[in-house]
Structure formats: structure tokens, C-alpha cells
CSV table of C-alpha atoms and ligand atoms in Angstrom, one decimal:
chain,number,residue,atom,x,y,z
A,4,MET,CA,0.0,0.0,0.0
A,5,ASP,CA,1.3,3.4,-1.0
A,6,GLN,CA,2.3,5.9,1.7
A,7,TYR,CA,3.6,9.4,1.8
A,8,VAL,CA,6.7,10.1,3.8
A,9,ILE,CA,7.3,13.8,4.7
A,10,LYS,CA,10.1,15.7,6.3
A,11,GLY,CA,8.3,18.8,7.6
A,12,GLY,CA,9.3,22.3,8.4
A,13,ASN,CA,9.9,23.8,5.0
A,14,PRO,CA,7.7,26.8,4.0
A,15,LEU,CA,6.0,26.1,0.6
A,16,VAL,CA,7.1,28.7,-1.9
A,17,GLY,CA,6.4,29.1,-5.6
A,18,GLU,CA,3.7,28.6,-8.1
A,19,VAL,CA,1.4,25.7,-8.7
A,20,GLU,CA,-0.9,24.9,-11.6
A,21,ILE,CA,-4.5,23.8,-10.6
A,22,GLY,CA,-6.2,21.1,-12.6
A,23,GLY,CA,-9.9,20.7,-13.7
A,24,ALA,CA,-12.6,20.3,-11.1
A,25,LYS,CA,-13.1,16.6,-10.2
A,26,ASN,CA,-16.6,17.1,-9.0
A,27,ALA,CA,-17.6,19.0,-12.2
A,28,ALA,CA,-15.9,16.4,-14.3
A,29,LEU,CA,-17.7,13.5,-12.8
A,30,ALA,CA,-21.1,14.9,-13.6
A,31,ILE,CA,-20.1,16.2,-17.0
A,32,LEU,CA,-18.7,12.8,-18.1
A,33,ALA,CA,-21.9,11.1,-17.1
A,34,ALA,CA,-23.9,13.8,-18.9
A,35,ALA,CA,-21.8,13.1,-22.1
A,36,ILE,CA,-23.7,9.9,-22.6
A,37,MET,CA,-26.9,11.8,-23.3
A,38,THR,CA,-26.1,12.3,-27.0
A,39,ASN,CA,-25.4,9.8,-29.7
A,40,GLU,CA,-22.9,12.2,-31.2
A,41,THR,CA,-19.3,12.5,-30.2
A,42,VAL,CA,-18.4,14.7,-27.2
A,43,VAL,CA,-14.9,15.9,-26.3
A,44,VAL,CA,-14.2,16.9,-22.7
A,45,GLU,CA,-11.0,18.7,-21.9
A,46,ASN,CA,-9.2,19.9,-18.7
A,47,LEU,CA,-10.1,16.6,-16.9
A,48,PRO,CA,-8.1,15.9,-13.8
A,49,ASP,CA,-6.1,12.7,-14.2
A,50,VAL,CA,-7.3,11.2,-10.9
A,51,ARG,CA,-8.7,7.8,-9.8
A,52,ASP,CA,-12.3,8.8,-9.5
A,53,ILE,CA,-12.4,10.1,-13.1
A,54,ASN,CA,-10.7,7.0,-14.4
A,55,VAL,CA,-13.2,4.7,-12.5
A,56,LEU,CA,-16.2,6.6,-13.9
A,57,LEU,CA,-14.8,6.3,-17.4
A,58,GLU,CA,-14.5,2.5,-16.9
A,59,ALA,CA,-18.1,2.3,-15.7
A,60,MET,CA,-19.2,4.2,-18.8
A,61,GLU,CA,-17.2,1.8,-21.0
A,62,LYS,CA,-18.8,-1.1,-19.3
A,63,ILE,CA,-22.3,0.1,-20.3
A,64,GLY,CA,-21.2,0.5,-23.9
A,65,ALA,CA,-19.8,4.0,-24.3
A,66,LYS,CA,-16.8,4.3,-26.5
A,67,ILE,CA,-14.0,6.2,-24.7
A,68,GLU,CA,-10.9,7.4,-26.5
A,69,ARG,CA,-8.2,9.1,-24.5
A,70,LEU,CA,-6.8,12.0,-26.4
A,71,ASP,CA,-4.2,12.7,-23.7
A,72,SER,CA,-4.1,12.5,-19.9
A,73,HIS,CA,-6.5,15.4,-19.6
A,74,SER,CA,-8.9,15.0,-22.6
A,75,VAL,CA,-11.3,12.3,-23.7
A,76,LYS,CA,-13.5,11.7,-26.7
A,77,ILE,CA,-16.8,9.9,-25.9
A,78,ASN,CA,-19.3,8.3,-28.2
A,79,SER,CA,-22.3,6.8,-26.6
A,80,SER,CA,-24.3,5.7,-29.7
A,81,GLN,CA,-23.8,2.1,-28.8
A,82,ILE,CA,-25.0,2.1,-25.2
A,83,GLY,CA,-27.0,-1.1,-24.8
A,84,ASN,CA,-26.9,-1.7,-21.1
A,85,PHE,CA,-28.7,0.6,-18.6
A,86,SER,CA,-27.5,-1.1,-15.5
A,87,VAL,CA,-24.3,0.0,-13.7
A,88,ASP,CA,-22.2,-2.6,-11.7
A,89,TYR,CA,-21.9,-2.4,-7.9
A,90,GLU,CA,-18.1,-2.5,-8.4
A,91,TYR,CA,-18.2,1.1,-9.6
A,92,ILE,CA,-20.6,2.6,-7.2
A,93,LYS,CA,-18.5,1.1,-4.4
A,94,ARG,CA,-15.5,2.8,-5.7
A,95,ILE,CA,-17.1,6.2,-6.5
A,96,ARG,CA,-20.5,7.3,-5.2
A,97,ALA,CA,-20.7,9.8,-8.0
A,98,SER,CA,-21.3,7.0,-10.6
A,99,TYR,CA,-24.9,7.7,-9.4
A,100,TYR,CA,-24.8,10.6,-11.9
A,101,LEU,CA,-25.4,7.8,-14.6
A,102,LEU,CA,-28.9,7.5,-13.0
A,103,GLY,CA,-30.0,11.0,-14.1
A,104,ALA,CA,-28.1,10.8,-17.4
A,105,LEU,CA,-29.5,7.3,-18.4
A,106,LEU,CA,-33.0,8.2,-17.2
A,107,GLY,CA,-33.0,11.4,-19.2
A,108,LYS,CA,-31.8,9.9,-22.4
A,109,TYR,CA,-33.1,6.3,-22.4
A,110,LYS,CA,-35.9,6.7,-19.8
A,111,ARG,CA,-34.5,3.9,-17.8
A,112,ALA,CA,-31.6,3.1,-15.5
A,113,ALA,CA,-30.5,0.8,-12.7
A,114,VAL,CA,-27.7,1.9,-10.4
A,115,PRO,CA,-26.7,0.2,-7.1
A,116,LEU,CA,-27.9,2.2,-4.1
A,117,PRO,CA,-24.8,3.9,-2.6
A,118,GLY,CA,-24.1,3.1,1.0
A,119,GLY,CA,-22.8,5.5,3.7
A,120,CYS,CA,-19.2,6.6,3.6
A,121,ASN,CA,-16.3,7.8,5.7
A,122,ILE,CA,-17.8,11.2,6.2
A,123,GLY,CA,-21.2,10.1,7.4
A,124,SER,CA,-24.6,8.9,6.1
A,125,ARG,CA,-25.4,10.1,2.6
A,126,PRO,CA,-29.1,9.7,1.7
A,127,ILE,CA,-30.2,10.3,-1.9
A,128,ASP,CA,-33.9,10.7,-1.2
A,129,GLN,CA,-33.9,14.1,-2.9
A,130,HIS,CA,-32.6,12.7,-6.2
A,131,LEU,CA,-35.3,10.1,-6.1
A,132,LYS,CA,-38.0,12.6,-5.2
A,133,GLY,CA,-37.0,14.6,-8.3
A,134,PHE,CA,-37.1,11.6,-10.6
A,135,LYS,CA,-40.6,10.7,-9.3
A,136,ALA,CA,-41.8,14.3,-9.8
A,137,LEU,CA,-40.7,14.0,-13.4
A,138,GLY,CA,-43.0,11.0,-13.8
A,139,ALA,CA,-40.5,8.2,-13.4
A,140,ASP,CA,-41.2,5.0,-11.5
A,141,VAL,CA,-38.5,4.5,-8.8
A,142,LYS,CA,-38.0,1.2,-7.0
A,143,ILE,CA,-35.3,-0.2,-4.8
A,144,GLU,CA,-34.8,-3.8,-5.8
A,145,TYR,CA,-32.0,-6.2,-4.8
A,146,GLY,CA,-29.8,-3.3,-3.8
A,147,PHE,CA,-30.4,-1.3,-7.0
A,148,ILE,CA,-32.3,1.9,-7.7
A,149,VAL,CA,-34.4,0.9,-10.7
A,150,THR,CA,-36.1,3.8,-12.4
A,151,GLU,CA,-38.0,4.0,-15.7
A,152,ALA,CA,-40.6,6.2,-17.4
A,153,GLU,CA,-42.7,6.0,-20.6
A,154,GLN,CA,-42.1,9.7,-20.9
A,155,LEU,CA,-40.5,12.2,-18.5
A,156,ARG,CA,-42.6,15.3,-17.9
A,157,GLY,CA,-41.4,18.7,-16.6
A,158,SER,CA,-42.4,19.5,-13.1
A,159,HIS,CA,-42.1,22.0,-10.2
A,160,ILE,CA,-39.6,20.5,-7.7
A,161,TYR,CA,-38.6,22.0,-4.3
A,162,LEU,CA,-35.5,20.4,-2.8
A,163,ASP,CA,-35.9,19.9,1.0
A,164,VAL,CA,-32.1,20.1,1.5
A,165,VAL,CA,-29.6,21.9,-0.7
A,166,SER,CA,-27.9,19.1,-2.5
A,167,VAL,CA,-25.3,19.3,-5.2
A,168,GLY,CA,-25.9,15.7,-6.4
A,169,ALA,CA,-29.7,16.0,-6.5
A,170,THR,CA,-29.6,19.3,-8.3
A,171,ILE,CA,-27.3,17.9,-11.0
A,172,ASN,CA,-29.1,14.5,-11.3
A,173,ILE,CA,-32.5,16.2,-11.6
A,174,MET,CA,-31.1,18.8,-14.1
A,175,MET,CA,-29.8,16.0,-16.3
A,176,ALA,CA,-33.1,14.0,-16.3
A,177,ALA,CA,-35.2,17.2,-16.9
A,178,ALA,CA,-33.0,18.3,-19.8
A,179,MET,CA,-34.7,15.7,-22.0
A,180,ALA,CA,-38.1,15.7,-20.4
A,181,GLU,CA,-41.2,16.9,-22.2
A,182,GLY,CA,-42.0,20.5,-21.1
A,183,SER,CA,-40.6,22.8,-18.4
A,184,THR,CA,-39.1,22.0,-15.0
A,185,VAL,CA,-38.6,24.5,-12.2
A,186,LEU,CA,-36.1,23.3,-9.6
A,187,GLU,CA,-36.2,25.4,-6.4
A,188,ASN,CA,-33.7,25.5,-3.5
A,189,ALA,CA,-31.1,24.3,-5.9
A,190,ALA,CA,-27.4,24.0,-5.1
A,191,LYS,CA,-25.4,27.0,-6.4
A,192,GLU,CA,-21.9,25.4,-6.5
A,193,PRO,CA,-19.6,26.4,-9.4
A,194,HIS,CA,-19.8,22.8,-10.7
A,195,VAL,CA,-23.6,22.9,-10.9
A,196,VAL,CA,-23.1,25.9,-13.2
A,197,ASP,CA,-20.4,24.1,-15.2
A,198,VAL,CA,-22.7,21.1,-15.7
A,199,ALA,CA,-25.5,23.4,-16.9
A,200,ASN,CA,-23.1,25.1,-19.3
A,201,PHE,CA,-22.0,21.8,-20.6
A,202,LEU,CA,-25.6,20.5,-21.2
A,203,ASN,CA,-26.5,23.9,-22.8
A,204,SER,CA,-23.4,23.5,-25.1
A,205,MET,CA,-25.1,20.2,-26.2
A,206,GLY,CA,-28.3,22.0,-27.0
A,207,ALA,CA,-30.1,21.8,-23.6
A,208,ASN,CA,-32.1,24.8,-22.4
A,209,ILE,CA,-31.2,25.4,-18.8
A,210,LYS,CA,-31.4,28.9,-17.2
A,211,GLY,CA,-30.6,30.1,-13.7
A,212,ALA,CA,-27.9,27.6,-12.7
A,213,GLY,CA,-25.9,29.3,-9.9
A,214,THR,CA,-29.0,30.7,-8.3
A,215,ASP,CA,-31.7,29.1,-6.1
A,216,VAL,CA,-34.0,28.5,-9.0
A,217,ILE,CA,-33.1,26.6,-12.1
A,218,ARG,CA,-35.5,26.5,-15.1
A,219,ILE,CA,-35.1,23.7,-17.6
A,220,LYS,CA,-37.0,23.5,-20.9
A,221,GLY,CA,-36.8,19.9,-22.1
A,222,VAL,CA,-35.4,19.2,-25.5
A,223,GLU,CA,-35.8,16.2,-27.7
A,224,ARG,CA,-32.2,15.6,-28.5
A,225,LEU,CA,-28.7,16.7,-27.5
A,226,HIS,CA,-25.8,17.1,-29.9
A,227,SER,CA,-22.0,16.9,-30.0
A,228,THR,CA,-19.8,19.5,-28.1
A,229,GLU,CA,-16.3,20.2,-27.1
A,230,TYR,CA,-16.0,21.5,-23.5
A,231,SER,CA,-13.3,22.4,-21.0
A,232,ILE,CA,-13.9,21.8,-17.3
A,233,ILE,CA,-13.6,24.7,-14.8
A,234,PRO,CA,-10.6,24.7,-12.4
A,235,ASP,CA,-10.8,22.8,-9.1
A,236,GLN,CA,-11.6,25.2,-6.3
A,237,ILE,CA,-10.9,22.5,-3.6
A,238,GLU,CA,-7.5,21.6,-5.0
A,239,ALA,CA,-6.7,25.3,-5.2
A,240,GLY,CA,-7.9,25.9,-1.6
A,241,THR,CA,-5.9,23.0,-0.3
A,242,PHE,CA,-2.6,24.5,-1.6
A,243,MET,CA,-3.7,27.9,-0.2
A,244,PHE,CA,-4.1,26.4,3.3
A,245,ALA,CA,-0.8,24.5,2.8
A,246,ALA,CA,0.8,27.9,2.2
A,247,ALA,CA,-0.9,29.3,5.3
A,248,ALA,CA,0.1,26.4,7.6
A,249,THR,CA,3.8,26.2,6.5
A,250,MET,CA,4.3,30.0,6.6
A,251,GLY,CA,4.8,30.0,2.9
A,252,ASP,CA,4.2,32.1,-0.2
A,253,VAL,CA,2.3,30.2,-2.9
A,254,THR,CA,0.5,31.4,-6.0
A,255,VAL,CA,-2.2,29.0,-7.3
A,256,LYS,CA,-2.5,29.5,-11.0
A,257,ASN,CA,-5.3,28.7,-13.5
A,258,VAL,CA,-8.1,29.4,-10.9
A,259,ILE,CA,-11.3,31.5,-10.9
A,260,PRO,CA,-10.7,33.7,-7.9
A,261,LYS,CA,-14.4,34.4,-7.5
A,262,HIS,CA,-14.9,30.6,-6.7
A,263,LEU,CA,-12.3,30.9,-3.9
A,264,GLU,CA,-13.9,33.8,-2.0
A,265,ALA,CA,-15.0,31.9,1.1
A,266,THR,CA,-11.4,30.5,1.4
A,267,THR,CA,-9.6,33.8,0.7
A,268,SER,CA,-11.8,35.7,3.3
A,269,LYS,CA,-10.9,33.1,6.0
A,270,LEU,CA,-7.2,33.3,5.1
A,271,LEU,CA,-7.3,37.1,5.5
A,272,GLU,CA,-9.1,36.7,8.8
A,273,ILE,CA,-6.4,34.4,10.1
A,274,GLY,CA,-3.6,36.9,9.1
A,275,CYS,CA,-2.5,35.8,5.6
A,276,GLU,CA,-1.9,38.3,2.8
A,277,ILE,CA,-3.8,37.7,-0.4
A,278,GLU,CA,-3.1,39.0,-3.8
A,279,GLU,CA,-5.8,38.3,-6.5
A,280,LEU,CA,-4.9,38.3,-10.1
A,281,ASP,CA,-7.1,37.5,-13.1
A,282,ASP,CA,-6.6,33.8,-13.0
A,283,ALA,CA,-4.3,33.3,-10.0
A,284,VAL,CA,-4.3,33.9,-6.2
A,285,ARG,CA,-1.2,34.4,-4.1
A,286,VAL,CA,-1.2,33.6,-0.4
A,287,VAL,CA,1.6,34.8,1.8
A,288,SER,CA,1.8,33.7,5.4
A,289,SER,CA,4.5,35.6,7.3
A,290,LYS,CA,3.4,35.5,11.0
A,291,ARG,CA,1.7,33.1,13.4
A,292,LEU,CA,-1.9,32.5,12.3
A,293,LYS,CA,-4.8,34.0,14.3
A,294,SER,CA,-7.8,32.0,15.5
A,295,THR,CA,-11.2,32.3,14.0
A,296,ASN,CA,-14.6,30.6,13.8
A,297,VAL,CA,-15.9,28.9,10.7
A,298,LYS,CA,-19.1,27.0,9.7
A,299,THR,CA,-19.4,24.9,6.6
A,300,LEU,CA,-22.3,25.8,4.3
A,301,PRO,CA,-23.5,25.3,0.8
A,302,TYR,CA,-21.9,27.6,-1.8
A,303,PRO,CA,-21.2,30.5,-1.5
A,304,GLY,CA,-20.5,29.5,2.1
A,305,PHE,CA,-17.3,27.9,3.3
A,306,PRO,CA,-17.1,24.4,1.6
A,307,THR,CA,-17.3,21.3,3.7
A,308,ASP,CA,-14.5,19.9,1.4
A,309,MET,CA,-12.2,22.5,2.9
A,310,GLN,CA,-13.1,21.9,6.5
A,311,PRO,CA,-10.2,19.5,7.4
A,312,GLN,CA,-7.7,21.8,5.7
A,313,ILE,CA,-8.8,24.9,7.6
A,314,THR,CA,-8.9,22.9,10.8
A,315,VAL,CA,-5.2,21.9,10.3
A,316,ALA,CA,-4.3,25.5,9.9
A,317,LEU,CA,-6.3,26.7,12.9
A,318,ALA,CA,-4.8,24.1,15.1
A,319,LEU,CA,-1.6,26.0,14.7
A,320,ALA,CA,-3.2,29.5,15.3
A,321,LYS,CA,-2.9,31.6,18.4
A,322,GLY,CA,-6.0,31.3,20.5
A,323,THR,CA,-9.2,29.2,20.3
A,324,SER,CA,-11.1,28.5,17.1
A,325,ILE,CA,-14.5,26.8,16.6
A,326,VAL,CA,-15.2,24.9,13.4
A,327,THR,CA,-18.8,23.8,12.8
A,328,GLU,CA,-19.6,21.1,10.2
A,329,SER,CA,-23.1,21.6,9.1
A,330,ILE,CA,-23.2,19.4,5.9
A,331,PHE,CA,-22.0,16.0,6.9
A,332,ASP,CA,-22.5,14.2,10.2
A,333,ASN,CA,-19.1,12.4,10.6
A,334,ARG,CA,-16.4,14.6,9.2
A,335,PHE,CA,-14.1,15.0,12.1
A,336,LYS,CA,-12.6,11.5,12.1
A,337,TYR,CA,-9.2,12.8,11.2
A,338,VAL,CA,-8.9,14.8,14.4
A,339,ASP,CA,-7.6,11.8,16.3
A,340,GLU,CA,-4.8,11.5,13.8
A,341,LEU,CA,-4.0,15.2,14.2
A,342,ALA,CA,-4.0,14.8,18.0
A,343,ARG,CA,-1.2,12.3,17.5
A,344,MET,CA,0.8,15.1,15.9
A,345,GLY,CA,0.1,17.4,18.9
A,346,ALA,CA,-3.1,19.2,18.0
A,347,ASN,CA,-5.5,20.2,20.8
A,348,ILE,CA,-8.9,19.6,19.4
A,349,LYS,CA,-12.1,18.6,21.2
A,350,VAL,CA,-15.0,17.4,19.1
A,351,GLU,CA,-18.5,17.7,20.4
A,352,GLY,CA,-21.1,16.6,17.9
A,353,ASN,CA,-20.6,18.6,14.8
A,354,THR,CA,-18.3,21.2,16.4
A,355,ALA,CA,-14.6,21.1,16.9
A,356,ILE,CA,-13.1,23.4,19.6
A,357,ILE,CA,-9.5,24.0,18.7
A,358,ASP,CA,-6.9,25.3,21.1
A,359,GLY,CA,-3.9,26.3,18.9
A,360,THR,CA,-0.6,24.7,19.4
A,361,LEU,CA,2.8,26.2,18.4
A,362,GLN,CA,4.0,23.3,16.3
A,363,TYR,CA,3.0,19.8,15.2
A,364,THR,CA,5.4,17.0,15.6
A,365,GLY,CA,5.7,14.3,12.9
A,366,ALA,CA,4.0,10.9,13.5
A,367,ARG,CA,2.7,7.8,11.7
A,368,ILE,CA,-0.8,8.5,10.8
A,369,SER,CA,-3.5,7.3,8.4
A,370,SER,CA,-5.6,9.1,5.9
A,371,PRO,CA,-9.3,8.5,6.6
A,372,ASP,CA,-10.8,10.0,3.4
A,373,LEU,CA,-9.9,12.2,0.5
A,374,ARG,CA,-10.0,15.7,1.9
A,375,ALA,CA,-8.9,14.8,5.4
A,376,GLY,CA,-6.0,12.9,3.9
A,377,ALA,CA,-4.9,16.0,2.0
A,378,ALA,CA,-5.2,18.0,5.2
A,379,LEU,CA,-3.0,15.6,7.1
A,380,VAL,CA,-0.4,16.0,4.4
A,381,ILE,CA,-0.5,19.7,5.2
A,382,ALA,CA,0.0,19.0,8.9
A,383,GLY,CA,3.0,16.8,8.0
A,384,LEU,CA,4.5,19.6,5.9
A,385,ALA,CA,4.2,22.0,8.8
A,386,ALA,CA,5.4,19.5,11.4
A,387,ASP,CA,8.8,19.1,13.0
A,388,GLY,CA,10.3,15.8,11.9
A,389,TYR,CA,9.0,12.9,9.9
A,390,THR,CA,5.4,12.0,9.1
A,391,VAL,CA,4.3,8.8,7.4
A,392,ILE,CA,0.8,8.8,6.0
A,393,ASP,CA,-0.9,5.5,5.2
A,394,ASP,CA,-3.8,5.0,2.8
A,395,VAL,CA,-2.8,7.7,0.3
A,396,HIS,CA,-5.1,6.0,-2.3
A,397,PHE,CA,-7.9,8.1,-0.7
A,398,ILE,CA,-5.9,11.3,-1.6
A,399,GLU,CA,-5.2,10.0,-5.1
A,400,ARG,CA,-9.0,9.8,-5.7
A,401,GLY,CA,-9.0,13.6,-6.1
A,402,TYR,CA,-5.5,15.1,-6.3
A,403,GLU,CA,-3.4,14.7,-9.4
A,404,ARG,CA,0.4,14.3,-8.8
A,405,PHE,CA,-0.1,15.8,-5.3
A,406,ASP,CA,3.3,14.9,-4.0
A,407,GLU,CA,5.0,16.1,-7.2
A,408,LYS,CA,3.2,19.5,-7.1
A,409,LEU,CA,4.1,19.9,-3.4
A,410,ARG,CA,7.8,19.0,-4.2
A,411,SER,CA,7.8,21.8,-6.9
A,412,LEU,CA,6.9,24.2,-4.0
A,413,GLY,CA,9.9,22.9,-1.9
A,414,ALA,CA,8.2,20.3,0.1
A,415,ILE,CA,10.2,17.2,1.1
A,416,ILE,CA,7.7,14.5,0.4
A,417,GLU,CA,7.9,11.2,-1.4
A,418,LYS,CA,5.5,8.4,-2.2
A,419,VAL,CA,6.8,5.1,-0.9
A,420,GLU,CA,5.7,1.5,-0.7
A,421,ASP,CA,7.4,0.0,2.3
A,422,GLU,CA,9.6,0.4,5.3
A,423,ARG,CA,12.8,0.1,3.2
A,424,ASP,CA,11.7,3.0,1.1
A,425,ILE,CA,11.0,5.1,4.2
A,426,GLN,CA,14.5,4.3,5.6
A,427,LYS,CA,16.0,5.2,2.2
A,428,PHE,CA,14.1,8.5,2.3
A,429,ARG,CA,15.4,9.3,5.8
A,430,LEU,CA,19.0,8.6,4.8
A,431,LYS,CA,18.6,10.7,1.7
A,432,VAL,CA,17.1,13.8,3.3
A,433,GLY,CA,19.0,13.5,6.6
B,15,UD1,C1,-21.0,16.8,-3.3
B,15,UD1,C2,-19.5,16.7,-3.5
B,15,UD1,C3,-18.8,16.5,-2.2
B,15,UD1,C4,-19.2,17.7,-1.3
B,15,UD1,C5,-20.7,17.9,-1.2
B,15,UD1,C6,-21.1,19.1,-0.4
B,15,UD1,C7,-19.4,15.5,-5.7
B,15,UD1,C8,-19.1,14.3,-6.4
B,15,UD1,N1,-19.3,15.5,-4.3
B,15,UD1,O1,-21.5,15.6,-2.7
B,15,UD1,O2,-17.4,16.5,-2.4
B,15,UD1,O3,-18.7,17.5,0.0
B,15,UD1,O4,-21.3,18.0,-2.5
B,15,UD1,O5,-20.6,20.2,-1.1
B,15,UD1,O6,-19.7,16.5,-6.2
B,15,UD1,N2,-28.7,15.1,1.3
B,15,UD1,C9,-29.9,14.5,1.6
B,15,UD1,N3,-30.7,13.9,0.7
B,15,UD1,C10,-30.2,13.8,-0.6
B,15,UD1,C11,-29.0,14.4,-1.0
B,15,UD1,C12,-28.2,15.0,0.0
B,15,UD1,O7,-30.3,14.5,2.8
B,15,UD1,O8,-30.9,13.2,-1.5
B,15,UD1,C13,-27.9,15.7,2.3
B,15,UD1,C14,-26.5,15.1,2.5
B,15,UD1,O9,-26.6,14.0,3.5
B,15,UD1,C15,-25.7,16.2,3.0
B,15,UD1,C16,-26.3,17.4,2.3
B,15,UD1,O10,-27.6,17.0,1.8
B,15,UD1,O11,-26.0,16.5,4.4
B,15,UD1,C17,-25.5,17.9,1.1
B,15,UD1,O12,-25.1,16.8,0.2
B,15,UD1,P1,-24.9,16.9,-1.3
B,15,UD1,O13,-24.8,18.3,-1.7
B,15,UD1,O14,-25.9,16.1,-2.0
B,15,UD1,O15,-23.5,16.2,-1.5
B,15,UD1,P2,-23.0,15.3,-2.7
B,15,UD1,O16,-23.6,15.8,-4.0
B,15,UD1,O17,-23.2,13.9,-2.3
């Protein structure tokens, strides 16, 4: 099993190029099967989740041609199977986007019901409520969600909770329904807008994405397109907090600064300097961080996917900070690992009370999930001494060449396979 070994203590300094948004890409790739014509998707991140979804799409009959590591050509005219294997949903929950895409185009789909995951229980009742409102029959059978409709009909749908996944899944199904759909209390995340733009570039008629109310006029068919995915705000934010925690000076390039506002405003609050350019943001951290409070919220609030990264920075700040997780019910699992590095954090329900420490010390720790794993790497980079992080396969789900990008900023980090590699690393870096 791959591990990262880190010698901490170096401030990160330099520029780093941010890739395409994983969460936008997952939905856009699924939506690409909604036309018989060829679709080209560019600026894909080369990460495990994307590659697994492409495999799942191939398995149901889509023809996938890799143009290079960041672009793909998809032709779905030969799809003959509307049922997705459990193997894929087990590896990436987001393969449930094939539900909305298949239902929209072929009026039927069967996708295994995703279970809970490392960050808490993850119901999908709002997705199913939306499909039903569009006139689909939805059943749970033998572990699968089986849905079909003679004809989907536009409807007025109010989401009980703001859900990115439900908003996107319903938008895809409604794009090819008969008549108009109004989706209220929709999620406003940048990737919701990106998926709507992608569908519109294929001939869909979707208005209002990025606001609470999305209006979709169904069309009979969608056509070919070439589309480039937006930059990944979470990858960018992760490097920004890495700069903050290591007292560094990092410019994240190829970003949309507007998408990073919740992150930049917290970085300013904790004492970093921020310079915003057209498509880059520079973070300079030159003195001990200050404490603050933060609550995760749907966009444009502070993203839950950045919660572990800000917590790692705040655990080094002067004073007491409070982090409230309001999206997922079990997203503080990594705190026990951080405590092994010297953090003082008390978790009560969905709140973490953090009493800042002066410095982390390196330890052997384990990555519990994707974002927490990345956050623990930040802790390792800021720590005195060596840190070994197990289970880096979680991190590789969503970060492309994470260790390589960090090394380009001066981090001393390597991916290793076993104890011998760790010893070699220690001998090499001294
Ligand atoms: C997406 C992101 C994930 C991010 C999350 C919140 C992808 C692939 N994943 O996940 O990285 O952390 O948004 O920004 O894009 N809920 C329900 N019923 C539903 C659906 C959701 O109760 O039918 C609840 C969830 O349990 C959660 C909240 O709504 O408490 C938000 O979840 P949602 O926005 O749907 O997250 P995902 O789309 O799964």
C-alpha cells in the first residue's frame, strides 16, 4: 500500500498549476452519454475517481478514446446496457450521476444504491424525489435503484435540502423531459453551473444555474460538443491552506478567484496576505496565524470539502477557534490522527473546539478519506520531523500528482511502498 513520507518544516514557496474540477468532471462525463454524437471533454483531472467513472461508462457501452491524460472523446451511440455494476458505485459514489443521465436519455436506469461513507450517512432521497416528480417510477430492488418512465414530464420541484448531487441529477433528467421544470432550492456550487453550461453546449435549455431556482425546458435531443472543465476550487484551496500552515508564499494558477472567495476571506481573517490576479491567487503567510470561527455551508459559504484543511491551519493558530460542520455528520474522524501530531482539538457533535498549538510533531498517521488525507499531508509539511501517512489511495482519488506538485513548492515528500523506502528517504534527506 502506498504511503507518503514527509520531512516537515519547509515553508512552501512558488507557483502551482491547478487542474480541472473533479466534481464537475464526474457529472459532465456522465452527462456526455446523453447524446449519440461525439463529445470531447478537456481539462479533466487525471485522478482515480475520473478513471473509474470512465471505466463504468465503457462497461455500459460508451466508446471512450483518451486524447491525452486530460482530454477524452466519448461516443455513446452504442450504449446497450442501462445497469451499472456495484463494483463502480462502491469505488465512487458519483457514478450515481449515470442514473440521471441514463434516465434522461433512455428513460430507464439501474444503479446500485450507494451506502454510507467515511464522512457520514449520505441519503439520496432528494434525487429520487426529483425523478418521481418528473414522472419516473422509482423502486429499490436487490440493492439497486431501478427507475423508468414511458415519458418524463417537466415539473415543479422543491428540494428539502440543498444538494449538489440531487440538483445535478435532476437537471440531467429534466434536460430531455417533455415541457418545463422549475427546480427550487437548488445548489449553487460552481460545478452545478459548469454542468448546466456543458448541457447547454449540447443543446439543452437550462437557465438560472448558480441561483436558487433553475429553469429547464426539455429538448428532444442533445448534440456533440467540445467542452473544457472549470478549475478545481478545492485543489486550489488545499494549496492555499498549505501555504498558510507552512508560513509559505504560494501562487495558485489557473483558478477562478471568485470561486475561492470563502477561502480567501478566511485566510485574510487568520492573518495571511492575499493577492488576487485575473486567474491566480497568491497567499503569503509571514506571521503566526490568528484564530477564527468557521461553519461549513452550501456555496457560496465555506465548503465542507475544505473543513479539514482549515482545521489543520487553525490548530496552529494563536487562540481558540471553533469549526462547525453543518453538511456531513461524521467529518471529524481525522482529528484523532491530528491529535497524535500534537493538536489540541475537542470534538462535540458537529463542532470542533481548537486550542492552537505552536507546532505539530511528525507521527505515523493514516488518511481516513480524500480531503482529510490532504489536510493531514499539510499537517505533515508543517510539522517538525518525519510524518508517514498511510492509505494515500484516498488522496489520489481527487488530487493529481499531489506529491509532485508539493515538491515543486519545496516540500520534502515522497510516495513510498514499504519500510525500506522510508529508511532510504530518511537517509537521503538527513
Ligand atoms: C457533493 C460533492 C462533495 C461535497 C458535497 C457538499 C461531488 C461528487 N461530491 O457531494 O465532495 O462534499 O457535494 O458540497 O460533487 N442530502 C440528503 N438527501 C439527498 C442528498 C443529499 O439529505 O438526497 C444531504 C446530505 O446528506 C448532506 C447534504 O444534503 O448532508 C449535502 O449533500 P450533497 O450536496 O448532495 O452532497 P453530494 O452531492 O453527495
